[in-house]
Short mmCIF file of C-alpha atoms and ligand atoms in Angstrom, two decimals:
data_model
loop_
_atom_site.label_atom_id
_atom_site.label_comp_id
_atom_site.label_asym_id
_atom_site.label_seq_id
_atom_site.Cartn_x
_atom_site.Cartn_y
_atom_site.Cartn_z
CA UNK A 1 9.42 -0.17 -29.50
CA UNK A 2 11.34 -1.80 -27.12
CA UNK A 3 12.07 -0.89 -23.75
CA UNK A 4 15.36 -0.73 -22.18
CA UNK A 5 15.39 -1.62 -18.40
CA UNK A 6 18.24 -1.22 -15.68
CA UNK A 7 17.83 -3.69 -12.81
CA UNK A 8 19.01 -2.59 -9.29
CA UNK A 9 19.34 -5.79 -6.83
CA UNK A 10 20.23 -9.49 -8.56
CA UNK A 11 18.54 -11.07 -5.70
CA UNK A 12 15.54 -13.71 -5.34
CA UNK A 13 13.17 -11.42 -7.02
CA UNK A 14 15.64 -9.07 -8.83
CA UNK A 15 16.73 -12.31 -10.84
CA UNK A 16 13.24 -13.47 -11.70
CA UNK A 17 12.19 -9.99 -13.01
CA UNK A 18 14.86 -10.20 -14.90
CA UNK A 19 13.76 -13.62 -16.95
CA UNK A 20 10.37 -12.23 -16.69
CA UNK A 21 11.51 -9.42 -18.91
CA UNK A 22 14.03 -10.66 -21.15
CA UNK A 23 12.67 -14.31 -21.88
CA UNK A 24 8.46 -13.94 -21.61
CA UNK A 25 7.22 -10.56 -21.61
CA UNK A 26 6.92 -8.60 -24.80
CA UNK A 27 8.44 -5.04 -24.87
CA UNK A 28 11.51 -5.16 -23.14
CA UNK A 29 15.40 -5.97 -22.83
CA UNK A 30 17.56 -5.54 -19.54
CA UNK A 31 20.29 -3.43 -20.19
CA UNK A 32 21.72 -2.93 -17.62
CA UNK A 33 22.11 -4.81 -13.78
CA UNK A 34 23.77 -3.82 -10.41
CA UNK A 35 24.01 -5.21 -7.26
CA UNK A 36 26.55 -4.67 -4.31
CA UNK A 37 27.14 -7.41 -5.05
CA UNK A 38 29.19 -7.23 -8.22
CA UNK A 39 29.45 -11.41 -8.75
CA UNK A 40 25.42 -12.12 -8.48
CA UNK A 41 25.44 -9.12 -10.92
CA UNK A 42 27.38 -10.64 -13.44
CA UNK A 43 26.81 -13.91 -12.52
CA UNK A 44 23.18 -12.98 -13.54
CA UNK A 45 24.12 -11.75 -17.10
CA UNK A 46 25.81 -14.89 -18.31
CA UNK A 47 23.67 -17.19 -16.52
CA UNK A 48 21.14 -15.49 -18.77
CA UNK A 49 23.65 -14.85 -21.90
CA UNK A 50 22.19 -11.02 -21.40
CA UNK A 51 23.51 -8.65 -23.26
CA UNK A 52 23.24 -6.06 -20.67
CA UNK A 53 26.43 -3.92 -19.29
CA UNK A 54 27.23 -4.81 -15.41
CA UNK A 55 27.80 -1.04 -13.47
CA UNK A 56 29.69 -0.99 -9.51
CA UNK A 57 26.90 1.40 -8.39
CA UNK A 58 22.95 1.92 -8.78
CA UNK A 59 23.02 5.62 -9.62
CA UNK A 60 25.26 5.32 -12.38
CA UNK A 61 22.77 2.47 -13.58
CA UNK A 62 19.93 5.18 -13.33
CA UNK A 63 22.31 7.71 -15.41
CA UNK A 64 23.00 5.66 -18.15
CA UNK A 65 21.57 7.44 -21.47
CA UNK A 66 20.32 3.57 -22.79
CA UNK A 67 18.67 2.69 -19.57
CA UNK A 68 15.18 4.07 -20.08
CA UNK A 69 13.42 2.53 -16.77
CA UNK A 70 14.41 1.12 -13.74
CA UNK A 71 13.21 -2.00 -11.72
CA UNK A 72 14.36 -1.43 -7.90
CA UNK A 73 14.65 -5.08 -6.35
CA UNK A 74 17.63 -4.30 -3.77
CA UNK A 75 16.95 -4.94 -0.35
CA UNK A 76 14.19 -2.51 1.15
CA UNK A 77 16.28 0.08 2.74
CA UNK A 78 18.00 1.09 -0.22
CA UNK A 79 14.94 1.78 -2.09
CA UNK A 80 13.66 4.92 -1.39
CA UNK A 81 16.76 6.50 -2.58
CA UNK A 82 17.25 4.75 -5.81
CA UNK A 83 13.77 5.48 -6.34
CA UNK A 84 14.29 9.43 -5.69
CA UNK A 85 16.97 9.74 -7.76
CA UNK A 86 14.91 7.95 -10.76
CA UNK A 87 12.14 10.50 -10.23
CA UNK A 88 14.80 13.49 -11.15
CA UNK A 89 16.25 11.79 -13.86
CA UNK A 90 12.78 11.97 -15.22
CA UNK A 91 12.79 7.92 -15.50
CA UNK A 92 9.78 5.73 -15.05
CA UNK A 93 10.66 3.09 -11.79
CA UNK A 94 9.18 -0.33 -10.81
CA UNK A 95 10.04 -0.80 -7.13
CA UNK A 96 9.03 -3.86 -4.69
CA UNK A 97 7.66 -3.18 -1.80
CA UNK A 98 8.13 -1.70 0.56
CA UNK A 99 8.62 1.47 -1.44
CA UNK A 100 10.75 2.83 1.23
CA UNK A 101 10.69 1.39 4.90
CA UNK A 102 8.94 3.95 6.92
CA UNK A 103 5.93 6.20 5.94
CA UNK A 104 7.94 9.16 5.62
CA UNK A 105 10.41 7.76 3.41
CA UNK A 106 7.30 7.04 0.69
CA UNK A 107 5.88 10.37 1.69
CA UNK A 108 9.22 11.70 0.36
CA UNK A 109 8.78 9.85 -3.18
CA UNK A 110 5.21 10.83 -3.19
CA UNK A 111 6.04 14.61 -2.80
CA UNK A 112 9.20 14.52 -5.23
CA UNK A 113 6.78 12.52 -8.27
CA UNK A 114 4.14 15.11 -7.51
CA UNK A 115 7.08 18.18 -8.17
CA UNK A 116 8.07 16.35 -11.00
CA UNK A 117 4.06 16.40 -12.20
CA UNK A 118 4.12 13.12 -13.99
CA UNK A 119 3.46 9.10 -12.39
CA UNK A 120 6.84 7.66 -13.00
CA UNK A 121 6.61 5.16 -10.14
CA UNK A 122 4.21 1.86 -9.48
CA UNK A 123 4.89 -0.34 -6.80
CA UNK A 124 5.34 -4.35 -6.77
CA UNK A 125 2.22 -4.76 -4.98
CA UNK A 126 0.80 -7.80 -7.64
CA UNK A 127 -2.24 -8.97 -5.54
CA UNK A 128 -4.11 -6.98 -7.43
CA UNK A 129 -2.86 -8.35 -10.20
CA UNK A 130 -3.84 -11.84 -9.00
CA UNK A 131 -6.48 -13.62 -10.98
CA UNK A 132 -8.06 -14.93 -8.31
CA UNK A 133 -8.08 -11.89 -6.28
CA UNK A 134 -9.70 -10.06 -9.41
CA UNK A 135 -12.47 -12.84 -9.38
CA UNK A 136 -13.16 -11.75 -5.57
CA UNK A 137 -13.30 -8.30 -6.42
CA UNK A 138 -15.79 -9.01 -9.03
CA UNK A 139 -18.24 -10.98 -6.97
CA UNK A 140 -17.67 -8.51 -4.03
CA UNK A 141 -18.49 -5.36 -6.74
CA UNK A 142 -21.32 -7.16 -8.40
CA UNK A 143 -23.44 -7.33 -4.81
CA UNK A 144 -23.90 -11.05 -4.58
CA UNK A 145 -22.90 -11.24 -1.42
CA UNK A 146 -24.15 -7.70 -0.17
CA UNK A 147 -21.61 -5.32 1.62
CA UNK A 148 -18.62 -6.44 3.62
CA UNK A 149 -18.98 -7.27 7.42
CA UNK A 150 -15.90 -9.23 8.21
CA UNK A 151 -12.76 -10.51 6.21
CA UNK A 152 -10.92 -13.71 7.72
CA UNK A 153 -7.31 -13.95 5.87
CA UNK A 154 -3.97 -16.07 6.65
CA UNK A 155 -0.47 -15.84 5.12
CA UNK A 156 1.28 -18.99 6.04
CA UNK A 157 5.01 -19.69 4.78
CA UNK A 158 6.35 -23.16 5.73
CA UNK A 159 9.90 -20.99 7.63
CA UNK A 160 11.62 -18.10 7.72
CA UNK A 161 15.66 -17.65 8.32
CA UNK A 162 16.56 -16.46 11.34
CA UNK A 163 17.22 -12.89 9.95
CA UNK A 164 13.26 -12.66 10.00
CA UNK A 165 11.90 -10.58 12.86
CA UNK A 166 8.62 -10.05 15.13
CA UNK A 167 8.48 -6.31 13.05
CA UNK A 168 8.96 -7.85 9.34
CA UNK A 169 5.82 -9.70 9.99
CA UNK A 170 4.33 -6.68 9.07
CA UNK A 171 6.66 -5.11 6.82
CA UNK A 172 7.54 -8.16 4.66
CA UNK A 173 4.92 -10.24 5.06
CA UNK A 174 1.47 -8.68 6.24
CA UNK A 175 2.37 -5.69 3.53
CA UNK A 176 0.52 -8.03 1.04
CA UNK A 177 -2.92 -8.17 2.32
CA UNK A 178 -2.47 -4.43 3.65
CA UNK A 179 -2.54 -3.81 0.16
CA UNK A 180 -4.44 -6.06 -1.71
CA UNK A 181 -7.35 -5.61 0.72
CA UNK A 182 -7.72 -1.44 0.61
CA UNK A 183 -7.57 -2.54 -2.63
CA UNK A 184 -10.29 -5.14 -2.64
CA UNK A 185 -12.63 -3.47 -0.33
CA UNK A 186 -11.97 -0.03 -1.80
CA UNK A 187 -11.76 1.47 1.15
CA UNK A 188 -8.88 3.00 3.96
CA UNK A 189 -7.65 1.68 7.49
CA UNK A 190 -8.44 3.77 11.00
CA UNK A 191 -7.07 1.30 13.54
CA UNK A 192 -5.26 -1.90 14.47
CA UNK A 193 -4.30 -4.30 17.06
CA UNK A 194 -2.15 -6.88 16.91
CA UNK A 195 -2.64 -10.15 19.76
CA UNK A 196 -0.18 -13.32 19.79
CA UNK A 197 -1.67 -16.87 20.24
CA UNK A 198 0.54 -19.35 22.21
CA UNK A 199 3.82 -19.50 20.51
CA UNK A 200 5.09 -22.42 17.97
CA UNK A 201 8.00 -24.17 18.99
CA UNK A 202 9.21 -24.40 15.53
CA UNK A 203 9.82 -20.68 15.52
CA UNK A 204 13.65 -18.89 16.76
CA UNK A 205 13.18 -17.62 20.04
CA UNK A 206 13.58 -14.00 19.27
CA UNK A 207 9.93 -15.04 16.62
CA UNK A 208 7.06 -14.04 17.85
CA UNK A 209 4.77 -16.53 15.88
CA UNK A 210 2.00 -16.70 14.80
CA UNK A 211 0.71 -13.28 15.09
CA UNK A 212 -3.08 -12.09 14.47
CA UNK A 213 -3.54 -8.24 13.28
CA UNK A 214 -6.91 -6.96 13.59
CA UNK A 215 -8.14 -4.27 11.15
CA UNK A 216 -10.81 -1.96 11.28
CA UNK A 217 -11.61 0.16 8.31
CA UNK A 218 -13.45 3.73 7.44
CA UNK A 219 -16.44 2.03 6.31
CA UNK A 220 -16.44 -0.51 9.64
CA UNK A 221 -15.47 -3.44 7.56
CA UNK A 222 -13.34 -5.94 10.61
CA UNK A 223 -10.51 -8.06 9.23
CA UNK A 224 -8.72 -11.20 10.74
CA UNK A 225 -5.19 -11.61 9.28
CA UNK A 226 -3.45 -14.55 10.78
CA UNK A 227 0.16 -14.44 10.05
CA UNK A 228 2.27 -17.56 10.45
CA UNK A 229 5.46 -18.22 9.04
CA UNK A 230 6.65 -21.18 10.68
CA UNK A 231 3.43 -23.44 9.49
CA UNK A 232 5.85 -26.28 7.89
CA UNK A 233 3.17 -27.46 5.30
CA UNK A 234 3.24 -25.08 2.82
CA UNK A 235 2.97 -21.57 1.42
CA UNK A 236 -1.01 -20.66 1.68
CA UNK A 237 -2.82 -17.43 1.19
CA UNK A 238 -6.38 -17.37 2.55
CA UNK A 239 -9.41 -14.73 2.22
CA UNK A 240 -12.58 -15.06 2.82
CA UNK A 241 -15.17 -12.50 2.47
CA UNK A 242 -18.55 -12.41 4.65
CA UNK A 243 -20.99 -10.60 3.40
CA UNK A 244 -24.42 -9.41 4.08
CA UNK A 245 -26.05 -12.18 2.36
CA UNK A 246 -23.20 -14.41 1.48
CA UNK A 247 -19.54 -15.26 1.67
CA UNK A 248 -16.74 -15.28 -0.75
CA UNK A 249 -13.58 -17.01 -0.86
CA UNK A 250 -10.21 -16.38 -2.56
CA UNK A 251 -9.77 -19.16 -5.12
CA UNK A 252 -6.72 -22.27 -4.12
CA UNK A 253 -4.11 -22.31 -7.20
CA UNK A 254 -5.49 -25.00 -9.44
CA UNK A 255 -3.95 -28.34 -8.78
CA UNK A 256 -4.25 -31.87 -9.86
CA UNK A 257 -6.20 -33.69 -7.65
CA UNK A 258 -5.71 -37.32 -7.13
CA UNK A 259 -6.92 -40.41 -5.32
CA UNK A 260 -4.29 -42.60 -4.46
CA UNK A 261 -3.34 -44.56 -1.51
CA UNK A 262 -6.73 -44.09 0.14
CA UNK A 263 -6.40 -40.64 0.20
CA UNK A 264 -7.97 -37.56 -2.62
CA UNK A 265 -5.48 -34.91 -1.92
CA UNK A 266 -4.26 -31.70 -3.66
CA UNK A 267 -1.10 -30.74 -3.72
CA UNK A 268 -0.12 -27.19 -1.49
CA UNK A 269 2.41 -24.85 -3.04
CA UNK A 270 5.86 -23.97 -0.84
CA UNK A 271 7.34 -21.58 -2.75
CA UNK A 272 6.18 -18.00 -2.62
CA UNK A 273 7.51 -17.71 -6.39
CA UNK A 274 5.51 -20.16 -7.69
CA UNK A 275 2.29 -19.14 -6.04
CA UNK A 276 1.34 -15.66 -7.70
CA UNK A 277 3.49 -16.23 -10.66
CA UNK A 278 1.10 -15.42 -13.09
CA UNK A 279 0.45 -12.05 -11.26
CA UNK A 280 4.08 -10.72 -11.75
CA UNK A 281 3.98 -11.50 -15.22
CA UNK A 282 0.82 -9.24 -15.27
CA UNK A 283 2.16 -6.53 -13.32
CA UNK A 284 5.63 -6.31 -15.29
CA UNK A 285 3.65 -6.75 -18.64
CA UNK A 286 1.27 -3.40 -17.37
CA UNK A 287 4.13 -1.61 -16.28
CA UNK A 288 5.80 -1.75 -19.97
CA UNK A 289 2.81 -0.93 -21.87
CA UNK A 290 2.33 1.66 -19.67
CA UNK A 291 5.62 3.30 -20.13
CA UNK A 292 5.10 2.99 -23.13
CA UNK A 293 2.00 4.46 -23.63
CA UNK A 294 3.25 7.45 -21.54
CA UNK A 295 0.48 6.81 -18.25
CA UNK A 296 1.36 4.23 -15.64
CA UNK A 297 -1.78 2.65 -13.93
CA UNK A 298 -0.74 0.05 -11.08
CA UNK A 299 0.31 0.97 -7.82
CA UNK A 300 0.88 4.04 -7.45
CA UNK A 301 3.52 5.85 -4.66
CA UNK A 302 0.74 7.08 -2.67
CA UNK A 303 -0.62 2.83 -2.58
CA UNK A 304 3.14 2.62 -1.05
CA UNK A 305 2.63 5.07 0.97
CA UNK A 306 -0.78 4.06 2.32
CA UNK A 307 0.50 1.17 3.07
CA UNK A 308 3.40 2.48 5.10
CA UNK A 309 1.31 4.61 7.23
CA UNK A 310 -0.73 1.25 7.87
CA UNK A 311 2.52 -0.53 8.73
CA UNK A 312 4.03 1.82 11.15
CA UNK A 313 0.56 1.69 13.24
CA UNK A 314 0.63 -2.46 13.16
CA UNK A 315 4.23 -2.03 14.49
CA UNK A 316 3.24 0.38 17.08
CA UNK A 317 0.30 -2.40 18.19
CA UNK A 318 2.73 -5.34 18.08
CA UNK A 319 4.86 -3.33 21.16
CA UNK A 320 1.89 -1.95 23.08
CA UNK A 321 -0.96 -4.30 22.62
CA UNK A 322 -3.28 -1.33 22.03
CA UNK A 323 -5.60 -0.34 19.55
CA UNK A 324 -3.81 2.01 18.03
CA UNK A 325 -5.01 4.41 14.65
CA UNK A 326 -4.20 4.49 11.63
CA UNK A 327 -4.81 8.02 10.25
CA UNK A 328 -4.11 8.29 6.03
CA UNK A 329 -4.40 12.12 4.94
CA UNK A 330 -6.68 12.55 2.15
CA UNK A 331 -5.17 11.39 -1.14
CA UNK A 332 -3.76 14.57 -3.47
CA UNK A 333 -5.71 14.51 -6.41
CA UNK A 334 -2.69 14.16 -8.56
CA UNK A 335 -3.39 10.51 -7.72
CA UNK A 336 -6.66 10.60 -8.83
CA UNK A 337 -10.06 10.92 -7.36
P1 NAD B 401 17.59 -10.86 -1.75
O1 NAD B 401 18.29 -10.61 -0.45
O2 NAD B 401 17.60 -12.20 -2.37
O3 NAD B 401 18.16 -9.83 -2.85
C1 NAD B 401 18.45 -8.48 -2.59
C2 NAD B 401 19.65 -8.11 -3.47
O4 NAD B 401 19.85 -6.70 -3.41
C3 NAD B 401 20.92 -8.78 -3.00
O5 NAD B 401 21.53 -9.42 -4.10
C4 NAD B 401 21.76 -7.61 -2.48
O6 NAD B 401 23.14 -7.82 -2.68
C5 NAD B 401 21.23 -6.46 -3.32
N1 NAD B 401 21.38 -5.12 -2.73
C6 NAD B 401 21.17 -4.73 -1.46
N2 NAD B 401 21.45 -3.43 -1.32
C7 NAD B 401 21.82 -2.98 -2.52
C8 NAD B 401 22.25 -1.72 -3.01
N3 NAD B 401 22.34 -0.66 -2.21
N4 NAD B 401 22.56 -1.60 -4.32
C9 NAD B 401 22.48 -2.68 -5.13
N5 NAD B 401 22.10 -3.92 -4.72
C10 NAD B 401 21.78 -4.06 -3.44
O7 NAD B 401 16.11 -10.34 -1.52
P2 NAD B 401 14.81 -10.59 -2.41
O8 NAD B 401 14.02 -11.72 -1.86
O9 NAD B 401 15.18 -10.62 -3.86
O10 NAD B 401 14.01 -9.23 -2.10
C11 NAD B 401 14.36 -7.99 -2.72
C12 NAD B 401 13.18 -7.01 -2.57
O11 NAD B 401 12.05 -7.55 -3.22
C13 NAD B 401 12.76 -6.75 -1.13
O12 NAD B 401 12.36 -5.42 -1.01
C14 NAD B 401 11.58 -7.68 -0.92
O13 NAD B 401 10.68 -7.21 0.06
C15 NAD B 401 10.96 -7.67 -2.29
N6 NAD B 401 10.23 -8.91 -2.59
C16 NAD B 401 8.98 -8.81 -3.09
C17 NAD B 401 8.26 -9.96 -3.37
C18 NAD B 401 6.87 -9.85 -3.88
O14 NAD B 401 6.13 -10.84 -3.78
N7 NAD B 401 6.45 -8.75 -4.47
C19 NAD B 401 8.82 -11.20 -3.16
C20 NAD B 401 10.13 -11.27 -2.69
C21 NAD B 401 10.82 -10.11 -2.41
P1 NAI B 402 -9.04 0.76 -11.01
O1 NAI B 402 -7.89 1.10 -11.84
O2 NAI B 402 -10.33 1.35 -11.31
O3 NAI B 402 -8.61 1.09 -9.52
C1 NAI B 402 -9.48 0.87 -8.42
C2 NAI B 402 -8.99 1.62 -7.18
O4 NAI B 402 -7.97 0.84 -6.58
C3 NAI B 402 -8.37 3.00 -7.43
O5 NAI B 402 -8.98 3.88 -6.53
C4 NAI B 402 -6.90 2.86 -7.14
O6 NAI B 402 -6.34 3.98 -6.51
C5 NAI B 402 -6.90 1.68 -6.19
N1 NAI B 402 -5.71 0.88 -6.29
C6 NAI B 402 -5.06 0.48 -7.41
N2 NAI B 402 -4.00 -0.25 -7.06
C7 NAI B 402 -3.99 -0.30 -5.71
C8 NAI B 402 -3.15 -0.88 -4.75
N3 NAI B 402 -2.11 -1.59 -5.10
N4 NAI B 402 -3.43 -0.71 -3.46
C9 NAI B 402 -4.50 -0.02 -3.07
N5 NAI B 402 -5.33 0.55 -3.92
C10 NAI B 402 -5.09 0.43 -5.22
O7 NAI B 402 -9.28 -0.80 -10.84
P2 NAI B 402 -8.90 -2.01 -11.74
O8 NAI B 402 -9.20 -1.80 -13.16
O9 NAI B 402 -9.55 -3.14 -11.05
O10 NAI B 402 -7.31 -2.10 -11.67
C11 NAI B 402 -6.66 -2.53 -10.50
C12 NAI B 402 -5.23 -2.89 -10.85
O11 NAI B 402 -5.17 -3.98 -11.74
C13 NAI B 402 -4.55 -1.74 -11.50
O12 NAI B 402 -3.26 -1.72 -10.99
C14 NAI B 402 -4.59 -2.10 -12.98
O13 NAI B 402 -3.49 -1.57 -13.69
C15 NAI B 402 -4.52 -3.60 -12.96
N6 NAI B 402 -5.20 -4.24 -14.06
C16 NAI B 402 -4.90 -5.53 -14.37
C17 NAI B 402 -5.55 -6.22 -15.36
C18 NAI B 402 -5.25 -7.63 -15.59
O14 NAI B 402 -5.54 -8.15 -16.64
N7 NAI B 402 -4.71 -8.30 -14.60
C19 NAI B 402 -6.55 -5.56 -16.17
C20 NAI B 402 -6.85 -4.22 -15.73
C21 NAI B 402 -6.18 -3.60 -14.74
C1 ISE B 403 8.43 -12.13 0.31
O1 ISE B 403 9.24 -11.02 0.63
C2 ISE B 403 7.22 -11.68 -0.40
O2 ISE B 403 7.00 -10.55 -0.69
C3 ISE B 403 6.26 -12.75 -0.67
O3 ISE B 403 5.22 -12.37 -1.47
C4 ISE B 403 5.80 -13.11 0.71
O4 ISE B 403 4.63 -13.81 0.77
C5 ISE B 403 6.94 -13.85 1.37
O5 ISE B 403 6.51 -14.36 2.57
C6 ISE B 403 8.06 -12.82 1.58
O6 ISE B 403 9.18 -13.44 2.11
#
């Protein structure tokens, strides 16, 4: 069978999603696309040669008796109610992150999937999905390097536009390892601070960067995330793990490496798109079967809502300097156990 998928949002992401699914992933067509757009929609289609109707508004797109899911790759704020009104058309959703843009706004999706009493949403959260992040969670689950003490982790783009602010630090950009770390450690948040270093001149003024968030977690597990998205080399992801008896590192994206002009060098990626590439495939491809089979797996709403609840605390740190909690209710056990 193959599955026909409505795309809201033609953007960056929105457009690759849409190759992903109609030129390499098995198991799918796009059907239908919509962005406020109306010329990146269409512009989309033919760039494409999609045969896939163009509609002026997202909620029509959800309405449409061919669409049977929905990927959600608009802009942030609009996603919480695209994804609501997906939920009670009884359609299985894909949405980016964040699934909505404050805590309550995912607690809203959580409680309307649980009425519904089915999963019909997973999250674009593709860490997890990450080979190399799987590779870490299977040394880290196996025991060689004993329990967790400390984590030390970077996310480094080379700029930002100036529409990037001190707050989407957090919500665009430290989102990733607030995820893919509960995730990897298999555990839940209780507090964070957030401290700036000296500032780089290479940063707007209005930038506070770099920026270091310090975790804490339930089990007592500290983490180091240094965020810097003015770095100028390159787009690099960092993690390393130390452990009881040993330490563990996240895996570099293979590269060629070459001697030449007295230098042995590796090449660094820039492009976020490039570097977990293989991972979106992997989450889109899950998200198919699994709508197909009838039981989604990935991220669930209450991983987007985790991490919102983690994300409104890092926000609250950035303004006060404090150490402020993080306090996640117990998880419903419609998510599971
Ligand atoms: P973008 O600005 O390039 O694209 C967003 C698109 O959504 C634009 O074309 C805009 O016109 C459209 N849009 C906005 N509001 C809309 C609405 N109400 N209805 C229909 N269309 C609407 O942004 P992007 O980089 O593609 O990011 C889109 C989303 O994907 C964001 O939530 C972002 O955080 C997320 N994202 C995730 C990853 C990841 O690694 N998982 C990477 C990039 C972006
Ligand atoms: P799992 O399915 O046993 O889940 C482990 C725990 O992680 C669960 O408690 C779950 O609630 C939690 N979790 C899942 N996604 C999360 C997220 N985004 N944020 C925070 N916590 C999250 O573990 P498994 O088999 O390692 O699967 C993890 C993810 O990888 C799933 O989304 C799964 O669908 C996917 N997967 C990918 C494969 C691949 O080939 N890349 C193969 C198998 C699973
Ligand atoms: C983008 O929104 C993402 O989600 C990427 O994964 C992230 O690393 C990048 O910095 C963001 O702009």
């Amino acid at each position: 069978m193959t599955l026909n998928i409505g795309v809201i949002g033609t953007g960056a992401i929105g457009r690759d999603h849409i190759r992903r699914c109609s030129k390499v992933l098995q198991g799918s067509r796009i059907v239908a696309v919509n962005d406020i757009n109306r010329d990146s929609a269409a512009n989309v289609v033919s760039e494409l040669q999609l045969d896939a109707q163009v509609y002026d508004n997202g909620h029509d797109l959800i309405r449409a008796a061919d669409v049977q899911a929905v990927l959600v790759t608009s802009w942030g704020p609009s996603h919480e109610e695209f994804v609501l009104a997906a939920i009670a058309a009884g359609k299985p959703v894909f949405c980016e992150k964040p699934l909505a843009v404050t805590a309550q706004g995912c607690k809203n999706i959580v409680e309307a999937e649980a009425k519904q009493g089915k999963r019909l949403v997973q999250v674009g959260f593709m860490r997890p999905y990450d080979q190399g992040y799987r590779a870490l969670k299977q040394v880290l689950t196996s025991g060689q390097i004993g329990e967790p003490l400390m984590l030390h982790c970077a996310h480094r783009n080379p700029t930002v536009g100036e529409a990037y602010t001190t707050d989407m630090a957090i919500t665009d950009t430290l989102i990733h390892e607030i995820d893919v770390l509960r995730w990897l450690l298999d555990d839940d948040y209780v507090s964070v601070q957030v401290v700036f270093p000296r500032k780089s001149s290479k940063a707007y003024s209005h930038l506070k960067d770099p920026q270091i968030v310090l975790l804490e977690t339930a089990k007592g597990t500290r983490i180091d995330v240094e965020i810097f998205v003015n770095c100028q080399y390159g787009y690099d992801i960092q993690c390393e793990i130390v452990g009881e008896s040993g330490i563990a590192k996240l895996p570099e994206p293979s590269s060629v490496q070459m001697r030449s002009g007295a230098k042995l060098s590796t090449e660094i990626l820039t492009d976020w798109k490039e570097r977990f590439i293989d991972a979106y495939d992997v989450e889109l491809q899950a998200f198919i079967n699994d709508v197909q089979t009838g039981k989604l797996t990935g991220p669930s709403a209450w991983d987007g809502y985790a991490a919102a609840v983690a994300a409104d605390a890092c926000i609250a740190a950035q303004l006060s300097g404090e150490i402020v909690p993080i306090r996640l209710p117990a998880r419903p056990d419609f998510y599971g156990k």
